GROMACS .gro file of C-alpha atoms in nm:
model
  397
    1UNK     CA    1   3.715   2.733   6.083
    2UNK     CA    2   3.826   2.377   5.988
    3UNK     CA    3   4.192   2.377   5.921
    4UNK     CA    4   4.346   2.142   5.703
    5UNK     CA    5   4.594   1.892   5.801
    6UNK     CA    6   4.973   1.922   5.666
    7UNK     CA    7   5.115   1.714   5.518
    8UNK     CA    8   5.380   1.485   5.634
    9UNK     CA    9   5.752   1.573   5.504
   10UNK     CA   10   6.033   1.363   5.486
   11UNK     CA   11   6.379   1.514   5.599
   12UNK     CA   12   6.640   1.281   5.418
   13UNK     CA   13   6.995   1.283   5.668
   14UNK     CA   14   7.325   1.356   5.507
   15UNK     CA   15   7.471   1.010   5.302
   16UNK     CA   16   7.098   0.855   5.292
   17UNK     CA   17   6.830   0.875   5.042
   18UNK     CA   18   6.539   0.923   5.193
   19UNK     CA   19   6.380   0.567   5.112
   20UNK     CA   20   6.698   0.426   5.308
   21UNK     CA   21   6.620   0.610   5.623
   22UNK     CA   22   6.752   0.370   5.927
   23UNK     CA   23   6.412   0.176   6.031
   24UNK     CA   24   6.284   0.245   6.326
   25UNK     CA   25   6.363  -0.038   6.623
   26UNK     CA   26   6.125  -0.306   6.607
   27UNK     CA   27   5.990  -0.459   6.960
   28UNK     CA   28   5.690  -0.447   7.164
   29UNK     CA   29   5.585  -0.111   7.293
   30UNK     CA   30   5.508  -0.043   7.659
   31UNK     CA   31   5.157  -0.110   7.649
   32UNK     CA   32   5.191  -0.436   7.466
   33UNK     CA   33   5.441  -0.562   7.804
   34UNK     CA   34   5.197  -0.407   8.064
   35UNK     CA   35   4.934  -0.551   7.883
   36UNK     CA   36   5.111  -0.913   7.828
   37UNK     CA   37   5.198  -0.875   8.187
   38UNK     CA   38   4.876  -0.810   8.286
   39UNK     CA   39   4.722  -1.103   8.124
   40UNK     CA   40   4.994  -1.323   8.263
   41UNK     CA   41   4.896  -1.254   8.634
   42UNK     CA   42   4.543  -1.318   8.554
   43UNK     CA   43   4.655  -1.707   8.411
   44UNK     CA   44   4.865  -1.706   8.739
   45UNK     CA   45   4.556  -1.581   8.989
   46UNK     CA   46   4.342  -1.829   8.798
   47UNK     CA   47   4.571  -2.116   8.869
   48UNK     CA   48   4.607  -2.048   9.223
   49UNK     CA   49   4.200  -2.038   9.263
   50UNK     CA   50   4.131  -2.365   9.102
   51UNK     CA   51   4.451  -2.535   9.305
   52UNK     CA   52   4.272  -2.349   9.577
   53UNK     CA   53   3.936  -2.552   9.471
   54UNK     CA   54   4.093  -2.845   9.419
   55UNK     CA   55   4.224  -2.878   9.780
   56UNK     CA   56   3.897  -2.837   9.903
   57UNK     CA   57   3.805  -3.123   9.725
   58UNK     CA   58   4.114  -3.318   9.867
   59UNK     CA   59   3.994  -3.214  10.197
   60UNK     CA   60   3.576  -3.314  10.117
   61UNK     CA   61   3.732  -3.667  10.067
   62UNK     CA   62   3.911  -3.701  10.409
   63UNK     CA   63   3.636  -3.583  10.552
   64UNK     CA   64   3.408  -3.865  10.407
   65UNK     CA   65   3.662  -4.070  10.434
   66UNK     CA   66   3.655  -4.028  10.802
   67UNK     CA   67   3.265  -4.090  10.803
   68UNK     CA   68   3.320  -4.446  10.694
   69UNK     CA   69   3.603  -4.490  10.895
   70UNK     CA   70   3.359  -4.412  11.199
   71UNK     CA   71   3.080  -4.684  11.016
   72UNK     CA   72   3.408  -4.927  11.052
   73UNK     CA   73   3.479  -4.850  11.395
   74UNK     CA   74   3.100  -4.953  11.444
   75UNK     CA   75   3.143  -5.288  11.259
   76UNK     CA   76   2.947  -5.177  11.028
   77UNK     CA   77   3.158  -5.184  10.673
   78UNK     CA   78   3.521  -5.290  10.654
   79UNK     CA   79   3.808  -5.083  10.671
   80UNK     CA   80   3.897  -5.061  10.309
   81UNK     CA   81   3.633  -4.871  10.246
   82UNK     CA   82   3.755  -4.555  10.396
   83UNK     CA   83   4.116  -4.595  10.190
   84UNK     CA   84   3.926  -4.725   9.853
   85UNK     CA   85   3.742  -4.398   9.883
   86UNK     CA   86   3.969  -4.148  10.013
   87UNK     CA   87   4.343  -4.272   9.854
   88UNK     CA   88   4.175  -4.254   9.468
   89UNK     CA   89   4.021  -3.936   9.527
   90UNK     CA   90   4.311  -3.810   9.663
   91UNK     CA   91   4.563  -3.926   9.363
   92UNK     CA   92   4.277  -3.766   9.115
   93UNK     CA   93   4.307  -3.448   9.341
   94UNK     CA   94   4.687  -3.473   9.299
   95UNK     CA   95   4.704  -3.498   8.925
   96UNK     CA   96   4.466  -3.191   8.910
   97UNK     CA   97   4.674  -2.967   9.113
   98UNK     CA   98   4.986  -3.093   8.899
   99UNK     CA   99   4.830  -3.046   8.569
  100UNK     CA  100   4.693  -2.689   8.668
  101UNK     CA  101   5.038  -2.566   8.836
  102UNK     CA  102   5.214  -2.677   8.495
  103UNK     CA  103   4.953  -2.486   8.278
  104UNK     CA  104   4.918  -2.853   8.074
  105UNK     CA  105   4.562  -2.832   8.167
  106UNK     CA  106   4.524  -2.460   7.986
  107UNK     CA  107   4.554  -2.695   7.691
  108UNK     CA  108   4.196  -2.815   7.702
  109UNK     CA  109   3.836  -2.640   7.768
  110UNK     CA  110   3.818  -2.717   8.083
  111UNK     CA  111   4.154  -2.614   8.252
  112UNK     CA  112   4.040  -2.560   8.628
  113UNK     CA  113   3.982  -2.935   8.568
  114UNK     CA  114   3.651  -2.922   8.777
  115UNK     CA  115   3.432  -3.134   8.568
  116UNK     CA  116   3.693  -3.395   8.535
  117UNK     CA  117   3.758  -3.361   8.928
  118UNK     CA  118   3.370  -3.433   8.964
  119UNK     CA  119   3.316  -3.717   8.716
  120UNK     CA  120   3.588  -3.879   8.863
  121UNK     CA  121   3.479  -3.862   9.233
  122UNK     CA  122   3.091  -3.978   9.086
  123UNK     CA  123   3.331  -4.312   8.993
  124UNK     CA  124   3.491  -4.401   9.274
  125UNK     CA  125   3.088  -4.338   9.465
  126UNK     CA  126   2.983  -4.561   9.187
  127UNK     CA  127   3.264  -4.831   9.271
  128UNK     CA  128   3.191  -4.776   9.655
  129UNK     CA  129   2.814  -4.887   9.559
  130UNK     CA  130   2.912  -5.157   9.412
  131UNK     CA  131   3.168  -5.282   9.596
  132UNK     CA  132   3.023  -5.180   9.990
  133UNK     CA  133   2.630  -5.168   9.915
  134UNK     CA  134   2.593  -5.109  10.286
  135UNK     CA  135   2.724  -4.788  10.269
  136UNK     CA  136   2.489  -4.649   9.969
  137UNK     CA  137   2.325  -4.421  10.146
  138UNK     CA  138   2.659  -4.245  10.247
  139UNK     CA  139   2.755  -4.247   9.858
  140UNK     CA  140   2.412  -4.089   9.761
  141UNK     CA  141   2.476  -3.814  10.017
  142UNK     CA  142   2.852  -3.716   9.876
  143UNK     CA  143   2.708  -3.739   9.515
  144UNK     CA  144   2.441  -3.507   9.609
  145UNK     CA  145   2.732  -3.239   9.723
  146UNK     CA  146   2.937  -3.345   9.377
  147UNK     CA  147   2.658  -3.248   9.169
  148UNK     CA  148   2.621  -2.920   9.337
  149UNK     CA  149   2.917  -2.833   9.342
  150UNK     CA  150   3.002  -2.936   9.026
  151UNK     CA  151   2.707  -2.827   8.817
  152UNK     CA  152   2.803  -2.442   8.912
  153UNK     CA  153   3.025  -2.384   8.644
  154UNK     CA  154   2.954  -2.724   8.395
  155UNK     CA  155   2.796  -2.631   8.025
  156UNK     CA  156   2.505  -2.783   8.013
  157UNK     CA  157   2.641  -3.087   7.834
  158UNK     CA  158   2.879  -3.201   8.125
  159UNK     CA  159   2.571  -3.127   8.364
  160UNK     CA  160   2.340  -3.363   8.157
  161UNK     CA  161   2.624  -3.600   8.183
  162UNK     CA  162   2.666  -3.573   8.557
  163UNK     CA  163   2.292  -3.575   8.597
  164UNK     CA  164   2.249  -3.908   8.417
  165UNK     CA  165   2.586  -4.061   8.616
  166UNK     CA  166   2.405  -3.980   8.909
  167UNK     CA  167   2.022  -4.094   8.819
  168UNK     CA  168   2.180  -4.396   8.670
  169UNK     CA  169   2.421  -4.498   9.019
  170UNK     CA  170   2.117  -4.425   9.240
  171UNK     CA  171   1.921  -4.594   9.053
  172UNK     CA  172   2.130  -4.907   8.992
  173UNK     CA  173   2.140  -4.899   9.380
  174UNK     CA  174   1.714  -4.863   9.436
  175UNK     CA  175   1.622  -5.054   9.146
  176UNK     CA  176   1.861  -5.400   9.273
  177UNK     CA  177   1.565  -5.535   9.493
  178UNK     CA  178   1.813  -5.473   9.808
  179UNK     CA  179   1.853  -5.311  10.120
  180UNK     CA  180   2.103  -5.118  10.062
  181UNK     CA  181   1.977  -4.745  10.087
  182UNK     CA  182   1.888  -4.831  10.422
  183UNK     CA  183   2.052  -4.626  10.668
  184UNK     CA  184   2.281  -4.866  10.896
  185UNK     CA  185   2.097  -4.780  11.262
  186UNK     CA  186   2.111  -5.076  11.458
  187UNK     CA  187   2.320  -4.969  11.767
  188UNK     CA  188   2.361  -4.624  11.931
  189UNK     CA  189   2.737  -4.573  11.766
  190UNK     CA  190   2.573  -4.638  11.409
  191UNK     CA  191   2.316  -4.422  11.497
  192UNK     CA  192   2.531  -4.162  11.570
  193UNK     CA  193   2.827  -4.225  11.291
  194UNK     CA  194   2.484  -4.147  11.054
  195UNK     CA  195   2.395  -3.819  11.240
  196UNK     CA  196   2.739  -3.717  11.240
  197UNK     CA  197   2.718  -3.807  10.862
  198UNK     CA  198   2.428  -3.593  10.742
  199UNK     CA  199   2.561  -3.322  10.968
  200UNK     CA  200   2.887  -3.274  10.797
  201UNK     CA  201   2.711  -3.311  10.444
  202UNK     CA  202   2.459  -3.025  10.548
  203UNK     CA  203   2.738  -2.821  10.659
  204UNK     CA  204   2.849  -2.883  10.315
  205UNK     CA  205   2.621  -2.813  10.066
  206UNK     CA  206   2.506  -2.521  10.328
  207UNK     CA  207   2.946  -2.372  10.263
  208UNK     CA  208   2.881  -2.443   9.892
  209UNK     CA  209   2.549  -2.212   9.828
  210UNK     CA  210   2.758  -1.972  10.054
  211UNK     CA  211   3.055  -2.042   9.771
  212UNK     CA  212   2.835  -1.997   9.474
  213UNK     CA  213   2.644  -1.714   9.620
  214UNK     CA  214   2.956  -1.513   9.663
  215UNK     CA  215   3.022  -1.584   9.333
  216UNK     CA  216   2.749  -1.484   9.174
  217UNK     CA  217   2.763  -1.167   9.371
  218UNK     CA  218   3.162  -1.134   9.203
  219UNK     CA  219   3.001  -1.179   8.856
  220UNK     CA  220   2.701  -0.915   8.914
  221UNK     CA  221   2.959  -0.670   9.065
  222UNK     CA  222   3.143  -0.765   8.733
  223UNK     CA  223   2.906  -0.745   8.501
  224UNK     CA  224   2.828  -0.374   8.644
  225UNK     CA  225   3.154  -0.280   8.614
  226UNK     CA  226   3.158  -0.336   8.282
  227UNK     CA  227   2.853  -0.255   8.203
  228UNK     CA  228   3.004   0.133   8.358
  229UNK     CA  229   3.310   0.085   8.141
  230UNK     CA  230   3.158   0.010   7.861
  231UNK     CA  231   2.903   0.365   7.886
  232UNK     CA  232   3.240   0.556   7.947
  233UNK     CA  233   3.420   0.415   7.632
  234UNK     CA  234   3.020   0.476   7.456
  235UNK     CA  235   3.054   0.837   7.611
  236UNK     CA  236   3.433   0.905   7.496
  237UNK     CA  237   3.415   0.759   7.148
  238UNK     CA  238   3.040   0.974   7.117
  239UNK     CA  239   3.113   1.266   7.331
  240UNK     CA  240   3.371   1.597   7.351
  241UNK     CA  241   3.529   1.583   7.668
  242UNK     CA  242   3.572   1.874   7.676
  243UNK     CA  243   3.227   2.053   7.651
  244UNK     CA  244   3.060   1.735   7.677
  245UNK     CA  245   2.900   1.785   7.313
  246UNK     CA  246   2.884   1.536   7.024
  247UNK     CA  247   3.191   1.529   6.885
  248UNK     CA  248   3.300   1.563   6.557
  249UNK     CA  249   3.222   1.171   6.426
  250UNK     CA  250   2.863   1.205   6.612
  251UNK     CA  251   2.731   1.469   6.536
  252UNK     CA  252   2.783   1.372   6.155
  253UNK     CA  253   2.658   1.051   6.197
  254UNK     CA  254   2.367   1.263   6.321
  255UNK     CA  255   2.319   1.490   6.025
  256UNK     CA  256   2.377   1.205   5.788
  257UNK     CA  257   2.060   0.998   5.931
  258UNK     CA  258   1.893   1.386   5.914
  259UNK     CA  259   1.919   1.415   5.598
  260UNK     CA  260   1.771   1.053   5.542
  261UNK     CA  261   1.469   1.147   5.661
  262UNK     CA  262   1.425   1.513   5.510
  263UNK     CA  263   1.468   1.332   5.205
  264UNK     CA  264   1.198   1.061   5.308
  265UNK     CA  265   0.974   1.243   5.444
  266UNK     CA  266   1.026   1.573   5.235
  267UNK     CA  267   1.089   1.764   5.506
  268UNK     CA  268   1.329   2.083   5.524
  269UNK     CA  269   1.677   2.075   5.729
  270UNK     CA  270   1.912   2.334   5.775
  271UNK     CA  271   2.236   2.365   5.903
  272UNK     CA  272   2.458   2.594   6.064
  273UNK     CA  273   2.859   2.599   6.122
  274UNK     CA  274   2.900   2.804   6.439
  275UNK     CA  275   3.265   2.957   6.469
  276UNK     CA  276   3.341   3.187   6.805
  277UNK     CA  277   3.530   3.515   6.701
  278UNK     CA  278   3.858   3.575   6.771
  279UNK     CA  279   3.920   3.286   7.004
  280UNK     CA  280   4.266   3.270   6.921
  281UNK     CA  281   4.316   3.610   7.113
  282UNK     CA  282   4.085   3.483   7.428
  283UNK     CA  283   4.412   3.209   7.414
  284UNK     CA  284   4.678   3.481   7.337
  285UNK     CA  285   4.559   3.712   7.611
  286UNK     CA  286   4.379   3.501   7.884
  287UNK     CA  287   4.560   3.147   7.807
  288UNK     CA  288   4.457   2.805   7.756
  289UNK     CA  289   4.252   2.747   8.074
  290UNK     CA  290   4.019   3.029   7.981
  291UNK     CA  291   4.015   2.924   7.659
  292UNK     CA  292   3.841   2.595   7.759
  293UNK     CA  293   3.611   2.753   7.998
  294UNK     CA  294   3.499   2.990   7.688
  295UNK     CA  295   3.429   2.611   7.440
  296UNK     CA  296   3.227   2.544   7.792
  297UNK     CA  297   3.038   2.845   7.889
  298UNK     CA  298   2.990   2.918   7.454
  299UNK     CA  299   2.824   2.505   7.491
  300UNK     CA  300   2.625   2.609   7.789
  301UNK     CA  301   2.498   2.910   7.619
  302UNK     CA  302   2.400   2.758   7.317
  303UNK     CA  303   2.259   2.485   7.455
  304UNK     CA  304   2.019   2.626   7.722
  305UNK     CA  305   1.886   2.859   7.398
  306UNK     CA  306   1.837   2.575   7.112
  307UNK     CA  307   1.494   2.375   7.069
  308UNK     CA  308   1.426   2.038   7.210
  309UNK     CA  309   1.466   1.906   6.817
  310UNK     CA  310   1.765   2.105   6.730
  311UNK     CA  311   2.157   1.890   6.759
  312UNK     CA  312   2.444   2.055   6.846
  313UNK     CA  313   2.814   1.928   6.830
  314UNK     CA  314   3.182   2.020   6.820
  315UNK     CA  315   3.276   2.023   6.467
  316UNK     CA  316   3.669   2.098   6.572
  317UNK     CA  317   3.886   2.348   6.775
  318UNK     CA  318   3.632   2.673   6.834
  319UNK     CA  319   3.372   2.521   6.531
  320UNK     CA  320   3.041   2.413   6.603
  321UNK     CA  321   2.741   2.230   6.434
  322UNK     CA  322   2.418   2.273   6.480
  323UNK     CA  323   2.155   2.041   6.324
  324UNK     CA  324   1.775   2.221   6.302
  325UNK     CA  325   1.538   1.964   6.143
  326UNK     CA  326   1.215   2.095   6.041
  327UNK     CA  327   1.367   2.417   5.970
  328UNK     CA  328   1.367   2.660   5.645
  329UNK     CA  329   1.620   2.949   5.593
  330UNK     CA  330   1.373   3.220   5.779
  331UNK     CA  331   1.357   3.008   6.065
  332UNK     CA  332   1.688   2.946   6.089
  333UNK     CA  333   1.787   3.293   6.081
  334UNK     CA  334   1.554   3.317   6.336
  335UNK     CA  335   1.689   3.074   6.565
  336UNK     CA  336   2.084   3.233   6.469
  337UNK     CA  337   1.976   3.507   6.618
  338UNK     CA  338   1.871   3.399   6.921
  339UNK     CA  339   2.171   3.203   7.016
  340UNK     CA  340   2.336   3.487   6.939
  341UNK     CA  341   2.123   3.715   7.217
  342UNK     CA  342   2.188   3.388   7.434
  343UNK     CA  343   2.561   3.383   7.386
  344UNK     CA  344   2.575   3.765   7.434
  345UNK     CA  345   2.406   3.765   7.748
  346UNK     CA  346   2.644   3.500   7.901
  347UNK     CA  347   2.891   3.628   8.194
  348UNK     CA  348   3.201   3.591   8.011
  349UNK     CA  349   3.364   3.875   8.249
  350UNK     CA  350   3.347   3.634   8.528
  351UNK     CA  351   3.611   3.398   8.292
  352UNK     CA  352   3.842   3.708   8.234
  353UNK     CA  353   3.766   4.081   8.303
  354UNK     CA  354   3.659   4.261   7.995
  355UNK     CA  355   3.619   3.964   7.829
  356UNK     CA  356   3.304   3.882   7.565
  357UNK     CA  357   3.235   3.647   7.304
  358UNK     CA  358   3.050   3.630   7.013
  359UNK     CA  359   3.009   3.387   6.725
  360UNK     CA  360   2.971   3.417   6.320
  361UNK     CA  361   2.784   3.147   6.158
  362UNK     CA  362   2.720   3.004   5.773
  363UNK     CA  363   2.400   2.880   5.779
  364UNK     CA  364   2.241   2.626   5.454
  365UNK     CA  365   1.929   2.456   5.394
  366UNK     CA  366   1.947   2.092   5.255
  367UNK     CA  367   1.856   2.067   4.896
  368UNK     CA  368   1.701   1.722   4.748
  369UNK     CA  369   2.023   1.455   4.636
  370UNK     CA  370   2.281   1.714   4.868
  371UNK     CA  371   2.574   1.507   5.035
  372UNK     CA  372   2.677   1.560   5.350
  373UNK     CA  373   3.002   1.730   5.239
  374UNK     CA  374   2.800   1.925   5.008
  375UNK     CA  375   2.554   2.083   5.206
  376UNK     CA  376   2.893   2.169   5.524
  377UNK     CA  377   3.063   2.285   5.254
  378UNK     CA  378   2.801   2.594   5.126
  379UNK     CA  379   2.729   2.619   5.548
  380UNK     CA  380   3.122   2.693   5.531
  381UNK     CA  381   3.090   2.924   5.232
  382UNK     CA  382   2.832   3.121   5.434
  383UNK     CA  383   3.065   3.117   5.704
  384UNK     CA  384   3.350   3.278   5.542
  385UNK     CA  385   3.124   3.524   5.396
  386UNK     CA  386   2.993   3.593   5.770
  387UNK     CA  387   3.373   3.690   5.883
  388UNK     CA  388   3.371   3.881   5.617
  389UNK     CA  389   3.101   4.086   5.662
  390UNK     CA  390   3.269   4.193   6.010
  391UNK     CA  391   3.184   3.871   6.228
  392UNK     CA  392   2.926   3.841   6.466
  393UNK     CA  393   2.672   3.786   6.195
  394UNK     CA  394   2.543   3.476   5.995
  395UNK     CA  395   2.517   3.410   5.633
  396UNK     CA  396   2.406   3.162   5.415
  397UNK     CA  397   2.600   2.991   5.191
   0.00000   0.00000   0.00000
């Protein structure tokens, strides 16, 4: 049987009305720390990852910057080509990692600072076009890595603004009338510096699909594991944990879009409030743990007995509902009964010895304009009038 919940009462201490009771200490609970902390080593692993990323993109300069170092040590280009490239790229790498470590960069929507990081290194390529033309070629090949690396994580604004940086420095450098995309092969150490060159910028963009695989795998395994979190918080907030039923909130939801469609389609419903007898002694005698095995087995029993059609649900403590669309009052008795053989039949003795169950029920039929409340309420009057009648019976209300 539903029980209804008491009321709250206010015990006044001696001196103090009882609107003047001492407040309770405000402050942030437990959860609210753990949960602040929580969030707050998140920011912190965030910050060390992009400082992590922006490192490598320190390093991707020296590394070019030795490539043109090698093209000077050929003859080829001078040797302020190497420091124009790397020393600028370097500072810009600098003021990331500083920004980032501070949190300033949290500040704006992109605080891992990776577009900016890019755009900036597309500039100083840009510059290095214009300012070595002999080296072009190089500077196509390290824009190619910037824009995939940087397009990864870019909206697709920032990545239509890197792609038309890039379309519009390679093409300034085609579309001159000069040499300068030409790669520099005239002796066997130029020849070689170039190799070298497109070796290290395979090995590149080769690490970086690596990179961006992994962490696409990351977001799948992710995505799945919130995809499972989410079905367990769908399962908990629509499910009894206990007998794995609908609980309560369900299974009315349930009976309210029912009746919807009785009424639409003029169908007949019926309803029945399912209470086990005496369960309060299987506690008192056999304690708690039986007790929950006999909501289980009861479920099991039930549920192995109902129709396909019919919904069943924990209405609260040893209370059940059970939904039967299609259904008049002579089928519903009919149906009663039957769980009733099925419950019967159950091994309860291997719960407790001596043990057996049974159930009483208040059964109603849904009548045109009826309420939810309206129709549980005559299932509960039929109910009462079942435990009256010596339990182990149904009635309708």
């Amino acid at each position: 049987m539903t029980t209804k919940p008491r009321s709250a009462q206010v015990i006044a201490l001696p001196g103090l009305a009882p609107d003047r009771l001492p407040a309770e200490p405000a402050g942030p609970s437990e959860a609210d720390e753990a949960a602040a902390r929580e969030s707050a080593e998140r920011a912190q692993r965030r910050r060390v990852l992009w400082i992590r990323e922006s490192k490598v993109i320190a390093t991707s300069y020296a590394i070019n910057g030795v490539c043109l170092a090698l093209f000077a040590l050929t003859g080829t280009v001078h040797w302020s080509a190497a420091l124009l490239y790397a020393v600028p790229g370097w500072i810009v790498c600098a003021i990331a990692c500083a920004l980032i470590s501070s949190g300033y960069s949290q500040r704006w929507s992109d605080p891992s600072m990776s577009a900016a990081q890019s755009i900036a290194g597309m500039v100083i390529c840009g510059l290095g076009i214009a300012v070595f033309p002999v080296m072009t070629f190089l500077y196509v090949l390290i824009l190619f890595t910037i824009f995939l690396s940087a397009t990864y994580r870019m909206p697709r604004s920032q990545a239509t603004l890197a792609w038309f940086i890039v379309s519009a420095v390679i093409g300034a450098a085609t579309l001159t009338g000069s040499r300068s995309l030409q790669i520099p092969s005239h002796t066997a150490a130029e020849q070689f510096t170039a190799w070298a060159c497109f070796t290290a910028t395979l090995a590149r963009c080769v690490l970086l699909s690596i990179i961006n695989s992994g962490h696409n795998q990351l977001l799948r395994q992710r995505g799945e594991q919130m995809a499972a979190t989410l079905a367990q918080i769908e399962r908990l907030a629509n499910y009894d944990e206990l007998t794995g039923l609908l609980n309560r909130r369900s299974i009315l939801r349930v009976l309210d879009e029912e009746i919807e469609r009785a009424e639409r389609d003029g169908t007949p419903l019926a309803v029945a409030l399912l209470d086990i007898d005496h369960f309060k002694a299987v506690n008192d005698q056999h304690g708690h743990l039986t007790g929950d095995r006999t909501l289980q087995t009861f479920a099991e029993a039930v549920q192995t007995r109902q129709r396909a059609t019919d919904r069943f649900g924990r209405h609260g403590g040893e209370e059940f509902l059970l939904i039967l669309p299609d259904t008049d009052a002579a089928e519903a008795a009919r149906a009663l009964d039957r769980l009733r053989d099925g419950v019967s039949a159950a091994d309860w003795a291997s719960l407790a010895p001596g043990l057996s169950v049974s159930f009483s029920a208040g059964m109603a039929v849904h009548q045109a304009g009826e309420s939810v409340e309206q129709l549980l309420s005559r299932a509960d009057r039929g109910l009462y009038g079942a435990k009256d009648a010596g339990r182990n019976c149904h009635r309708a209300g």
